[in-house]
Amino acid sequence: MRSVIDIVDLSVEELRELMQTACDIIEHPERYREVCRHKKLATLFFEPSTRTRLSFEAAMYELGGNVISVSSAGASSAAKGESVADTAKTVSCYADIIAMRHPKEGAALVASRAATIPVINAGDGGHNHPTQTLADLLTIYREKGRMDHLTIGLCGDLKFGRTVHSLINAMSRYEDIRFVLISPEELKLPSYVKKDLLGRRRIPYWQTTALEEFMPELDILYMTRVQRERFFNEEDYLRLKDSYILTPQKLKTAKEDLAIMHPLPRVNEISIAIDDDPRACYFKQVANGKYMRMALILKLLKEAGTL
Ligand code: CP
């Protein structure tokens, strides 16, 4: 049974097809309004979410399907000690496809091995968030008109930020991509990501603690929040949380066509004064996420023989 746990579960060709489907949905939503009639999506969210859960649910409704949902760990039998595998087997009896978020790295993979229906990883701990990456890729494509020849700045919590790890993994498969890694020392990109993804694929990258150092070079600036929920120590979080705040002043040397992205939620790392800047793309990412999730649900249900 085909599931999507990591962005590399999808080939570059499949990513292209998903973006094509998403663009077709945007242009012709009426063609898709009934395609998932009588099909059910189960959203199993054992960790908080606004965008991912609601966009999955909106996606299924816009495809004409239905949704059943667990919106917190406390509201399911996980609170009584039920395993992820047993939950996945149980939900396979009720639904046609699962979208799951869990605080533990690897939980979605465990669910996919136990389930008899496709499982989509909607975020597993600090590990992966492939459907956020689908939203990011469609945003890059629609804003820049290409997926290659790009210098991408990643700023903030590069240690715990799962969206950053998935985006590096996805973008480093395209031609002539360079990364600028902007973070405090304590929140640098983990060495396994640097070694396994950037090193092995010989992707050029620079590391800096200064947000403005490479600003004139950037085609994309991907801001992230410091992930409070992954810190063991509140003192460290408080010390690091305001490391980077993007303001209009800091964009003085930026390109006219820079794309400013953020997976959201934002805490304070992008000043609201930037929201009206035409280069701000973070709410476009939110909309793109729904269309890519629609495309992914369609693809997996078709491959499972359910559609
Ligand atoms: N970007 C993202 O995953 O947002 P939520 O945590 O609100 O789902």
PDB file of N, CA and C in Angstrom, residues 213-292:
ATOM      1  N   GLU A 213      23.585  38.990   6.020  1.00  0.00           N
ATOM      2  CA  GLU A 213      24.856  38.794   5.322  1.00  0.00           C
ATOM      3  C   GLU A 213      24.675  38.409   3.838  1.00  0.00           C
ATOM      4  N   PHE A 214      23.780  37.481   3.554  1.00  0.00           N
ATOM      5  CA  PHE A 214      23.614  36.993   2.173  1.00  0.00           C
ATOM      6  C   PHE A 214      22.329  37.524   1.527  1.00  0.00           C
ATOM      7  N   MET A 215      21.663  38.481   2.155  1.00  0.00           N
ATOM      8  CA  MET A 215      20.351  38.945   1.670  1.00  0.00           C
ATOM      9  C   MET A 215      20.347  39.287   0.171  1.00  0.00           C
ATOM     10  N   PRO A 216      21.338  40.029  -0.355  1.00  0.00           N
ATOM     11  CA  PRO A 216      21.274  40.401  -1.784  1.00  0.00           C
ATOM     12  C   PRO A 216      21.313  39.200  -2.730  1.00  0.00           C
ATOM     13  N   GLU A 217      21.834  38.071  -2.247  1.00  0.00           N
ATOM     14  CA  GLU A 217      21.980  36.873  -3.100  1.00  0.00           C
ATOM     15  C   GLU A 217      20.693  36.060  -3.201  1.00  0.00           C
ATOM     16  N   LEU A 218      19.774  36.223  -2.247  1.00  0.00           N
ATOM     17  CA  LEU A 218      18.689  35.244  -2.084  1.00  0.00           C
ATOM     18  C   LEU A 218      17.559  35.409  -3.099  1.00  0.00           C
ATOM     19  N   ASP A 219      17.073  34.267  -3.625  1.00  0.00           N
ATOM     20  CA  ASP A 219      15.852  34.247  -4.439  1.00  0.00           C
ATOM     21  C   ASP A 219      14.645  33.921  -3.552  1.00  0.00           C
ATOM     22  N   ILE A 220      14.922  33.137  -2.500  1.00  0.00           N
ATOM     23  CA  ILE A 220      13.869  32.731  -1.556  1.00  0.00           C
ATOM     24  C   ILE A 220      14.426  32.900  -0.147  1.00  0.00           C
ATOM     25  N   LEU A 221      13.623  33.468   0.739  1.00  0.00           N
ATOM     26  CA  LEU A 221      13.995  33.512   2.163  1.00  0.00           C
ATOM     27  C   LEU A 221      12.900  32.781   2.923  1.00  0.00           C
ATOM     28  N   TYR A 222      13.275  31.643   3.515  1.00  0.00           N
ATOM     29  CA  TYR A 222      12.315  30.776   4.207  1.00  0.00           C
ATOM     30  C   TYR A 222      12.530  30.952   5.706  1.00  0.00           C
ATOM     31  N   MET A 223      11.648  31.722   6.341  1.00  0.00           N
ATOM     32  CA  MET A 223      11.768  31.989   7.777  1.00  0.00           C
ATOM     33  C   MET A 223      11.064  30.869   8.562  1.00  0.00           C
ATOM     34  N   THR A 224      11.557  30.576   9.759  1.00  0.00           N
ATOM     35  CA  THR A 224      10.885  29.586  10.620  1.00  0.00           C
ATOM     36  C   THR A 224      10.864  30.091  12.054  1.00  0.00           C
ATOM     37  N   ARG A 225       9.919  29.583  12.821  1.00  0.00           N
ATOM     38  CA  ARG A 225       9.872  29.959  14.236  1.00  0.00           C
ATOM     39  C   ARG A 225      10.766  29.027  15.041  1.00  0.00           C
ATOM     40  N   VAL A 226      11.184  29.498  16.219  1.00  0.00           N
ATOM     41  CA  VAL A 226      11.908  28.619  17.151  1.00  0.00           C
ATOM     42  C   VAL A 226      10.864  27.700  17.787  1.00  0.00           C
ATOM     43  N   GLN A 227      11.119  26.383  17.693  1.00  0.00           N
ATOM     44  CA  GLN A 227      10.116  25.368  18.048  1.00  0.00           C
ATOM     45  C   GLN A 227      10.093  25.110  19.562  1.00  0.00           C
ATOM     46  N   ARG A 228       9.329  25.944  20.247  1.00  0.00           N
ATOM     47  CA  ARG A 228       9.249  25.874  21.713  1.00  0.00           C
ATOM     48  C   ARG A 228       8.983  24.452  22.220  1.00  0.00           C
ATOM     49  N   GLU A 229       8.079  23.730  21.535  1.00  0.00           N
ATOM     50  CA  GLU A 229       7.643  22.414  22.007  1.00  0.00           C
ATOM     51  C   GLU A 229       8.730  21.352  21.931  1.00  0.00           C
ATOM     52  N   ARG A 230       9.860  21.647  21.252  1.00  0.00           N
ATOM     53  CA  ARG A 230      10.934  20.636  21.137  1.00  0.00           C
ATOM     54  C   ARG A 230      12.072  20.902  22.131  1.00  0.00           C
ATOM     55  N   PHE A 231      11.987  22.034  22.882  1.00  0.00           N
ATOM     56  CA  PHE A 231      13.062  22.349  23.835  1.00  0.00           C
ATOM     57  C   PHE A 231      12.868  21.587  25.134  1.00  0.00           C
ATOM     58  N   PHE A 232      13.989  21.149  25.741  1.00  0.00           N
ATOM     59  CA  PHE A 232      13.915  20.494  27.039  1.00  0.00           C
ATOM     60  C   PHE A 232      13.888  21.544  28.146  1.00  0.00           C
ATOM     61  N   ASN A 233      14.354  22.744  27.810  1.00  0.00           N
ATOM     62  CA  ASN A 233      14.634  23.737  28.824  1.00  0.00           C
ATOM     63  C   ASN A 233      14.043  25.092  28.395  1.00  0.00           C
ATOM     64  N   GLU A 234      13.093  25.605  29.177  1.00  0.00           N
ATOM     65  CA  GLU A 234      12.393  26.864  28.840  1.00  0.00           C
ATOM     66  C   GLU A 234      13.366  28.045  28.756  1.00  0.00           C
ATOM     67  N   GLU A 235      14.402  28.004  29.615  1.00  0.00           N
ATOM     68  CA  GLU A 235      15.400  29.102  29.620  1.00  0.00           C
ATOM     69  C   GLU A 235      16.085  29.233  28.266  1.00  0.00           C
ATOM     70  N   ASP A 236      16.447  28.091  27.670  1.00  0.00           N
ATOM     71  CA  ASP A 236      17.103  28.106  26.350  1.00  0.00           C
ATOM     72  C   ASP A 236      16.152  28.663  25.298  1.00  0.00           C
ATOM     73  N   TYR A 237      14.892  28.256  25.391  1.00  0.00           N
ATOM     74  CA  TYR A 237      13.901  28.763  24.425  1.00  0.00           C
ATOM     75  C   TYR A 237      13.804  30.288  24.534  1.00  0.00           C
ATOM     76  N   LEU A 238      13.688  30.783  25.756  1.00  0.00           N
ATOM     77  CA  LEU A 238      13.515  32.237  25.949  1.00  0.00           C
ATOM     78  C   LEU A 238      14.733  33.003  25.436  1.00  0.00           C
ATOM     79  N   ARG A 239      15.908  32.427  25.594  1.00  0.00           N
ATOM     80  CA  ARG A 239      17.142  33.077  25.146  1.00  0.00           C
ATOM     81  C   ARG A 239      17.213  33.133  23.606  1.00  0.00           C
ATOM     82  N   LEU A 240      16.668  32.105  22.961  1.00  0.00           N
ATOM     83  CA  LEU A 240      16.845  31.995  21.498  1.00  0.00           C
ATOM     84  C   LEU A 240      15.640  32.460  20.677  1.00  0.00           C
ATOM     85  N   LYS A 241      14.492  32.656  21.336  1.00  0.00           N
ATOM     86  CA  LYS A 241      13.247  32.823  20.567  1.00  0.00           C
ATOM     87  C   LYS A 241      13.228  34.070  19.683  1.00  0.00           C
ATOM     88  N   ASP A 242      13.949  35.120  20.081  1.00  0.00           N
ATOM     89  CA  ASP A 242      13.921  36.347  19.267  1.00  0.00           C
ATOM     90  C   ASP A 242      15.205  36.523  18.456  1.00  0.00           C
ATOM     91  N   SER A 243      15.851  35.423  18.129  1.00  0.00           N
ATOM     92  CA  SER A 243      17.135  35.511  17.413  1.00  0.00           C
ATOM     93  C   SER A 243      16.990  36.268  16.100  1.00  0.00           C
ATOM     94  N   TYR A 244      15.882  36.050  15.384  1.00  0.00           N
ATOM     95  CA  TYR A 244      15.705  36.698  14.074  1.00  0.00           C
ATOM     96  C   TYR A 244      14.301  37.260  13.958  1.00  0.00           C
ATOM     97  N   ILE A 245      14.234  38.547  13.653  1.00  0.00           N
ATOM     98  CA  ILE A 245      12.937  39.178  13.373  1.00  0.00           C
ATOM     99  C   ILE A 245      13.104  39.946  12.070  1.00  0.00           C
ATOM    100  N   LEU A 246      12.417  39.465  11.032  1.00  0.00           N
ATOM    101  CA  LEU A 246      12.535  40.099   9.714  1.00  0.00           C
ATOM    102  C   LEU A 246      11.680  41.372   9.694  1.00  0.00           C
ATOM    103  N   THR A 247      12.334  42.510   9.402  1.00  0.00           N
ATOM    104  CA  THR A 247      11.640  43.809   9.348  1.00  0.00           C
ATOM    105  C   THR A 247      11.882  44.426   7.965  1.00  0.00           C
ATOM    106  N   PRO A 248      11.110  45.444   7.563  1.00  0.00           N
ATOM    107  CA  PRO A 248      11.355  46.102   6.274  1.00  0.00           C
ATOM    108  C   PRO A 248      12.792  46.602   6.158  1.00  0.00           C
ATOM    109  N   GLN A 249      13.359  47.096   7.243  1.00  0.00           N
ATOM    110  CA  GLN A 249      14.742  47.585   7.255  1.00  0.00           C
ATOM    111  C   GLN A 249      15.728  46.485   6.817  1.00  0.00           C
ATOM    112  N   LYS A 250      15.483  45.252   7.273  1.00  0.00           N
ATOM    113  CA  LYS A 250      16.400  44.146   6.963  1.00  0.00           C
ATOM    114  C   LYS A 250      16.273  43.686   5.515  1.00  0.00           C
ATOM    115  N   LEU A 251      15.210  44.130   4.837  1.00  0.00           N
ATOM    116  CA  LEU A 251      15.015  43.740   3.430  1.00  0.00           C
ATOM    117  C   LEU A 251      15.577  44.772   2.459  1.00  0.00           C
ATOM    118  N   LYS A 252      16.248  45.810   2.997  1.00  0.00           N
ATOM    119  CA  LYS A 252      16.729  46.921   2.141  1.00  0.00           C
ATOM    120  C   LYS A 252      17.590  46.445   0.973  1.00  0.00           C
ATOM    121  N   THR A 253      18.412  45.410   1.202  1.00  0.00           N
ATOM    122  CA  THR A 253      19.320  44.955   0.140  1.00  0.00           C
ATOM    123  C   THR A 253      18.772  43.732  -0.616  1.00  0.00           C
ATOM    124  N   ALA A 254      17.539  43.356  -0.325  1.00  0.00           N
ATOM    125  CA  ALA A 254      16.983  42.131  -0.932  1.00  0.00           C
ATOM    126  C   ALA A 254      16.566  42.376  -2.374  1.00  0.00           C
ATOM    127  N   LYS A 255      16.497  41.266  -3.161  1.00  0.00           N
ATOM    128  CA  LYS A 255      16.056  41.370  -4.554  1.00  0.00           C
ATOM    129  C   LYS A 255      14.596  41.827  -4.613  1.00  0.00           C
ATOM    130  N   GLU A 256      14.269  42.476  -5.731  1.00  0.00           N
ATOM    131  CA  GLU A 256      12.883  42.938  -5.972  1.00  0.00           C
ATOM    132  C   GLU A 256      11.919  41.763  -6.045  1.00  0.00           C
ATOM    133  N   ASP A 257      12.442  40.616  -6.532  1.00  0.00           N
ATOM    134  CA  ASP A 257      11.555  39.457  -6.704  1.00  0.00           C
ATOM    135  C   ASP A 257      11.839  38.348  -5.692  1.00  0.00           C
ATOM    136  N   LEU A 258      12.429  38.741  -4.539  1.00  0.00           N
ATOM    137  CA  LEU A 258      12.614  37.751  -3.467  1.00  0.00           C
ATOM    138  C   LEU A 258      11.239  37.175  -3.095  1.00  0.00           C
ATOM    139  N   ALA A 259      11.195  35.864  -2.801  1.00  0.00           N
ATOM    140  CA  ALA A 259       9.955  35.270  -2.259  1.00  0.00           C
ATOM    141  C   ALA A 259      10.180  35.026  -0.773  1.00  0.00           C
ATOM    142  N   ILE A 260       9.390  35.677   0.065  1.00  0.00           N
ATOM    143  CA  ILE A 260       9.522  35.495   1.526  1.00  0.00           C
ATOM    144  C   ILE A 260       8.504  34.440   1.940  1.00  0.00           C
ATOM    145  N   MET A 261       9.019  33.334   2.467  1.00  0.00           N
ATOM    146  CA  MET A 261       8.148  32.213   2.814  1.00  0.00           C
ATOM    147  C   MET A 261       8.248  31.896   4.308  1.00  0.00           C
ATOM    148  N   HIS A 262       7.237  31.214   4.820  1.00  0.00           N
ATOM    149  CA  HIS A 262       7.218  30.774   6.228  1.00  0.00           C
ATOM    150  C   HIS A 262       6.140  29.692   6.304  1.00  0.00           C
ATOM    151  N   PRO A 263       6.431  28.552   6.921  1.00  0.00           N
ATOM    152  CA  PRO A 263       5.402  27.503   6.971  1.00  0.00           C
ATOM    153  C   PRO A 263       4.232  27.883   7.886  1.00  0.00           C
ATOM    154  N   LEU A 264       4.442  28.859   8.762  1.00  0.00           N
ATOM    155  CA  LEU A 264       3.475  29.261   9.786  1.00  0.00           C
ATOM    156  C   LEU A 264       3.223  28.086  10.752  1.00  0.00           C
ATOM    157  N   PRO A 265       2.833  28.272  11.986  1.00  0.00           N
ATOM    158  CA  PRO A 265       2.470  29.546  12.579  1.00  0.00           C
ATOM    159  C   PRO A 265       3.677  30.466  12.813  1.00  0.00           C
ATOM    160  N   ARG A 266       3.421  31.760  12.641  1.00  0.00           N
ATOM    161  CA  ARG A 266       4.440  32.777  12.954  1.00  0.00           C
ATOM    162  C   ARG A 266       4.275  33.162  14.416  1.00  0.00           C
ATOM    163  N   VAL A 267       5.368  33.375  15.098  1.00  0.00           N
ATOM    164  CA  VAL A 267       5.288  33.948  16.452  1.00  0.00           C
ATOM    165  C   VAL A 267       5.624  35.433  16.295  1.00  0.00           C
ATOM    166  N   ASN A 268       6.909  35.755  16.131  1.00  0.00           N
ATOM    167  CA  ASN A 268       7.236  37.157  15.848  1.00  0.00           C
ATOM    168  C   ASN A 268       8.430  37.280  14.903  1.00  0.00           C
ATOM    169  N   GLU A 269       8.762  36.177  14.191  1.00  0.00           N
ATOM    170  CA  GLU A 269       9.979  36.217  13.371  1.00  0.00           C
ATOM    171  C   GLU A 269       9.798  36.959  12.045  1.00  0.00           C
ATOM    172  N   ILE A 270       8.562  37.292  11.669  1.00  0.00           N
ATOM    173  CA  ILE A 270       8.342  38.207  10.542  1.00  0.00           C
ATOM    174  C   ILE A 270       7.431  39.322  11.053  1.00  0.00           C
ATOM    175  N   SER A 271       7.924  40.552  10.983  1.00  0.00           N
ATOM    176  CA  SER A 271       7.125  41.702  11.426  1.00  0.00           C
ATOM    177  C   SER A 271       5.857  41.786  10.566  1.00  0.00           C
ATOM    178  N   ILE A 272       4.730  42.157  11.194  1.00  0.00           N
ATOM    179  CA  ILE A 272       3.488  42.239  10.401  1.00  0.00           C
ATOM    180  C   ILE A 272       3.567  43.366   9.372  1.00  0.00           C
ATOM    181  N   ALA A 273       4.537  44.271   9.536  1.00  0.00           N
ATOM    182  CA  ALA A 273       4.741  45.341   8.539  1.00  0.00           C
ATOM    183  C   ALA A 273       5.125  44.752   7.178  1.00  0.00           C
ATOM    184  N   ILE A 274       5.575  43.498   7.154  1.00  0.00           N
ATOM    185  CA  ILE A 274       5.988  42.867   5.888  1.00  0.00           C
ATOM    186  C   ILE A 274       4.797  42.213   5.170  1.00  0.00           C
ATOM    187  N   ASP A 275       3.689  42.029   5.879  1.00  0.00           N
ATOM    188  CA  ASP A 275       2.569  41.282   5.286  1.00  0.00           C
ATOM    189  C   ASP A 275       2.057  41.914   3.990  1.00  0.00           C
ATOM    190  N   ASP A 276       2.151  43.246   3.868  1.00  0.00           N
ATOM    191  CA  ASP A 276       1.653  43.913   2.654  1.00  0.00           C
ATOM    192  C   ASP A 276       2.718  44.038   1.565  1.00  0.00           C
ATOM    193  N   ASP A 277       3.924  43.582   1.857  1.00  0.00           N
ATOM    194  CA  ASP A 277       4.996  43.600   0.848  1.00  0.00           C
ATOM    195  C   ASP A 277       4.641  42.558  -0.218  1.00  0.00           C
ATOM    196  N   PRO A 278       4.667  42.921  -1.505  1.00  0.00           N
ATOM    197  CA  PRO A 278       4.296  41.925  -2.529  1.00  0.00           C
ATOM    198  C   PRO A 278       5.183  40.688  -2.525  1.00  0.00           C
ATOM    199  N   ARG A 279       6.329  40.760  -1.868  1.00  0.00           N
ATOM    200  CA  ARG A 279       7.220  39.593  -1.818  1.00  0.00           C
ATOM    201  C   ARG A 279       6.812  38.586  -0.739  1.00  0.00           C
ATOM    202  N   ALA A 280       5.881  38.963   0.137  1.00  0.00           N
ATOM    203  CA  ALA A 280       5.435  38.057   1.218  1.00  0.00           C
ATOM    204  C   ALA A 280       4.536  36.972   0.629  1.00  0.00           C
ATOM    205  N   CYS A 281       4.930  35.728   0.799  1.00  0.00           N
ATOM    206  CA  CYS A 281       4.195  34.608   0.158  1.00  0.00           C
ATOM    207  C   CYS A 281       3.577  33.649   1.165  1.00  0.00           C
ATOM    208  N   TYR A 282       3.687  33.943   2.471  1.00  0.00           N
ATOM    209  CA  TYR A 282       3.343  32.895   3.447  1.00  0.00           C
ATOM    210  C   TYR A 282       1.861  32.555   3.493  1.00  0.00           C
ATOM    211  N   PHE A 283       0.975  33.499   3.160  1.00  0.00           N
ATOM    212  CA  PHE A 283      -0.434  33.114   3.130  1.00  0.00           C
ATOM    213  C   PHE A 283      -0.794  32.449   1.787  1.00  0.00           C
ATOM    214  N   LYS A 284       0.008  32.725   0.765  1.00  0.00           N
ATOM    215  CA  LYS A 284      -0.164  31.967  -0.488  1.00  0.00           C
ATOM    216  C   LYS A 284       0.226  30.507  -0.248  1.00  0.00           C
ATOM    217  N   GLN A 285       1.266  30.279   0.576  1.00  0.00           N
ATOM    218  CA  GLN A 285       1.660  28.897   0.905  1.00  0.00           C
ATOM    219  C   GLN A 285       0.481  28.144   1.528  1.00  0.00           C
ATOM    220  N   VAL A 286      -0.242  28.829   2.416  1.00  0.00           N
ATOM    221  CA  VAL A 286      -1.389  28.185   3.085  1.00  0.00           C
ATOM    222  C   VAL A 286      -2.389  27.697   2.033  1.00  0.00           C
ATOM    223  N   ALA A 287      -2.735  28.570   1.082  1.00  0.00           N
ATOM    224  CA  ALA A 287      -3.706  28.201   0.043  1.00  0.00           C
ATOM    225  C   ALA A 287      -3.145  27.085  -0.839  1.00  0.00           C
ATOM    226  N   ASN A 288      -1.876  27.202  -1.208  1.00  0.00           N
ATOM    227  CA  ASN A 288      -1.271  26.180  -2.067  1.00  0.00           C
ATOM    228  C   ASN A 288      -1.270  24.813  -1.385  1.00  0.00           C
ATOM    229  N   GLY A 289      -1.134  24.817  -0.063  1.00  0.00           N
ATOM    230  CA  GLY A 289      -1.111  23.562   0.700  1.00  0.00           C
ATOM    231  C   GLY A 289      -2.389  22.765   0.500  1.00  0.00           C
ATOM    232  N   LYS A 290      -3.518  23.449   0.485  1.00  0.00           N
ATOM    233  CA  LYS A 290      -4.794  22.733   0.298  1.00  0.00           C
ATOM    234  C   LYS A 290      -4.836  22.081  -1.089  1.00  0.00           C
ATOM    235  N   TYR A 291      -4.399  22.802  -2.113  1.00  0.00           N
ATOM    236  CA  TYR A 291      -4.470  22.242  -3.470  1.00  0.00           C
ATOM    237  C   TYR A 291      -3.525  21.048  -3.630  1.00  0.00           C
ATOM    238  N   MET A 292      -2.340  21.138  -3.023  1.00  0.00           N
ATOM    239  CA  MET A 292      -1.405  20.006  -3.121  1.00  0.00           C
ATOM    240  C   MET A 292      -1.923  18.804  -2.331  1.00  0.00           C
TER     241      MET A 292
END
